Structure formats: C-alpha cells, structure tokens
Amino acid sequence: MANKLISEMQLPNSIANIFAARNIITAKDALSLTEFELMELLDVGLEDVKSAIAHISATVSPPCQTALLLMENRLQNELFSGHLPTRLKGLDDALRGGIPFGVLTEVVGPAGIGKTQFCLKISLLASLPTCYGGLDGRVVYIDVESKFCSRRLIEIGATSFPEIFNTKGMAQEMAGRILVLRPASLCEFTESLEQIKVSILQNQVKLLVIDSMASLVSGEYYKEAPRQHLLGWHISFIKSLSEFSRIPVLVTNQVRSQSHDEACQYYFQVHSNAVTPEEAKKYDSLLVAALGIHWAHSVTTRIVLEAKSGQRFMKVAKSPISPPLAFPFIITSSGISLLQDDGIEVRGEEINTIRQQGHNDIIHFDGGNDA
C-alpha cells in the first residue's frame, strides 16, 4: 500500500497536481516527509497539507477488523485457495490437506537429508491430472544447485503411479510440464522472478519450487552483505507472488551452525532455570535454518528434515494450523515415505533446532541424489 499512486487516491485536482509537479508520486513519498517539509515543497498552507496527508493515510491504512471477521476471511480464503496433497497422510492431516496455496512453504535441512527428493515428488504431483489428485498444470522449478534429475523424477513417477507412467508417452508429457530454470547468479535469479509472474498467467503454472534460496547468496555474494539483506527484495517479491497467484510456493533452505550464544538465549526463552555448562555444550552441536529472522517471518509453513540416532525425521516446525509434530521417514524408489502417520509431539528447543546425528545412510538411486 505504501507504493499506491497519489493520482489514484481521489485528492482534489488542485492539490493532486501540485504533488505530481513536485514528483511526489506515491503514498510513501508523501508520508516520508513532515508537514512543514511538505508545506515548503508544495508551497501550500498547513491546513491543505494536513487534509491531504489525512486522506492519503486513510487510503493506504488497512481498516480495523475484528477477530471474528479475520477468522471468516481465513476460512473463505482456504475454501477458494486449497492445498496440494503430498500423499504423505500424516503430513497432509497435520496441514489439513497438504502444501497450502498462496503462501510460502519452506523445507529446511542438512545436505543429503531429502529436500530435493521432496521437491521432485511435489512437482510431479502438481503436474498430474486432477483425476489422480494432481493440479493438472505446469511447474516452474528454479534449480539453483543443479540437483534436479529428470531420471529420478521419472523413477518416482513410475514407482508411485505405474498406471500413468507405463502408458506410452505419458512419462514424457508429465516431465514436459516441469520447466527447469538454473540461474547462475543472484542477478539471473532476479530476472527469472520477473518472468515467472507472466508465465504463471500464460502457461497455467500451478506450482513454484526454488531449490535452494540460501545457495543464491553463497560465495562472493555472502561476503558483501548479510544473506537476508541481499535477498530482501526477492523475499518480498516471492511472498507477494504467492499471494497474487494463489499457487503453492515451495522453497528449500540450508542450515548453519547454532552458536553458543543462540543456544543459551533460546534455552532461557523456554526454561526459567540457569543453563549449566554441560547443557550449553549439548546445544552447540545443533543446527538452525539459514537466512535469518527476516526470511523466517516470511515463511508460513516450515518443514524440517533432520536425522538423529540413524533415523530421519520430518518435522512440522512452524504452521498456523498444526502443532509441532515429527514423523520418522525413509527414502525409497517412490520418494519419501512416512514410517507412521501419527506425529510425535515436539516441544521446547527441539522445535527450532535441527539435528544430523548418525546421518550416514544416504540412499542413492539411479541417476539421482538425495539432497
């Protein structure tokens, strides 16, 4: 709303023309100046400035809403937006249908845990005909790390849906619905995003996958500024794109080491007693999601993939409709499979921390990897 044009706000022509002549185009331009600065710049009286600012503020400020109205609007949006089922019953039940439309869903975990496997399966599901539970649409897959493998995609499809993929020509048709982009830099990624908005309208795109966000600002980019600062515009654009298009947006993220200070700070937020040196040392070995707090607030649903004691777990760490739950899983020729549909309740520091203990059993399939 800050970028709303003053010319569209139905101000009196006399004052609107003065704003335009002084190159004050948007609400942000006007509201960034004090009343006295506007008086001097516009050469008008204080009452005229106050009246104009009050009108602009009222136009761009969202109206007050009751909790009941917000709940009704949310239910209405869920009714018309829907979800993309993951075919993982426990996860779909927890998320009330699957990957939600119109918001960002993040999959975060250490390398080799199964993030790309998850994205491949979801991409395949979005491209399937509606009679098989798919969205019957195209997928834009931004493959930043060059881990997309068409052979692995076909293998997942042939194992999961043999009735479709064993039909002559159907494997090629399903794979042809997935458009893979491989930007080599943050600049190329920016150009890709600007083209995607048009593609969503023209090509019946039903899913956007970005694998992965953190890789876009690694290396030379990371040295120039904090990662979350470099991605500020991109985060806002992707979030607005998901809301505008009402399609599911799935983004993977990497992990980073959790510092001693972070571990102690989080421990105090959960527990009232002091942290012993032994407890603080225990948290030092844990990982947390990369990209910082700005990115974390932009994500509506966060799914964590981790491993401890030799077992992989899929954890719903953040969701507006699900409590924190963990599901043990394995990776097979058909993709990720849950070992049980009843989630294990997660509490305290376990919600946000990510483990990779005993993660040496990476399964490699023909032509693919397990990233």
mmCIF file of N, CA, C and O in Angstrom, residues 77 88 233 248 291 300 354 357:
data_model
loop_
_atom_site.group_PDB
_atom_site.id
_atom_site.type_symbol
_atom_site.label_atom_id
_atom_site.label_comp_id
_atom_site.label_asym_id
_atom_site.label_seq_id
_atom_site.Cartn_x
_atom_site.Cartn_y
_atom_site.Cartn_z
ATOM 1 N N ASN A 77 -10.720 -17.860 2.393
ATOM 2 C CA ASN A 77 -9.532 -17.985 1.558
ATOM 3 C C ASN A 77 -9.113 -19.444 1.417
ATOM 4 O O ASN A 77 -8.696 -19.887 0.341
ATOM 5 N N LEU A 88 1.554 -37.897 1.703
ATOM 6 C CA LEU A 88 2.079 -38.372 2.974
ATOM 7 C C LEU A 88 0.978 -38.123 3.992
ATOM 8 O O LEU A 88 0.775 -36.990 4.433
ATOM 9 N N TRP A 233 14.569 -7.875 -1.322
ATOM 10 C CA TRP A 233 13.605 -7.640 -2.405
ATOM 11 C C TRP A 233 13.026 -8.954 -2.891
ATOM 12 O O TRP A 233 11.823 -9.053 -3.155
ATOM 13 N N PRO A 248 0.726 -22.897 -4.651
ATOM 14 C CA PRO A 248 1.716 -23.250 -3.627
ATOM 15 C C PRO A 248 3.118 -22.866 -4.068
ATOM 16 O O PRO A 248 3.482 -23.058 -5.234
ATOM 17 N N LEU A 291 19.541 -17.994 6.589
ATOM 18 C CA LEU A 291 18.876 -16.813 6.036
ATOM 19 C C LEU A 291 18.257 -15.868 7.074
ATOM 20 O O LEU A 291 17.744 -14.828 6.716
ATOM 21 N N THR A 300 5.311 -19.160 5.940
ATOM 22 C CA THR A 300 4.109 -19.516 6.694
ATOM 23 C C THR A 300 4.221 -20.911 7.294
ATOM 24 O O THR A 300 3.829 -21.149 8.436
ATOM 25 N N ILE A 354 17.852 -28.271 14.583
ATOM 26 C CA ILE A 354 17.896 -29.294 13.535
ATOM 27 C C ILE A 354 19.077 -30.214 13.806
ATOM 28 O O ILE A 354 20.207 -29.746 13.990
ATOM 29 N N GLN A 357 22.588 -36.097 13.522
ATOM 30 C CA GLN A 357 23.328 -37.196 14.139
ATOM 31 C C GLN A 357 23.069 -38.503 13.389
ATOM 32 O O GLN A 357 21.945 -38.821 13.029
#
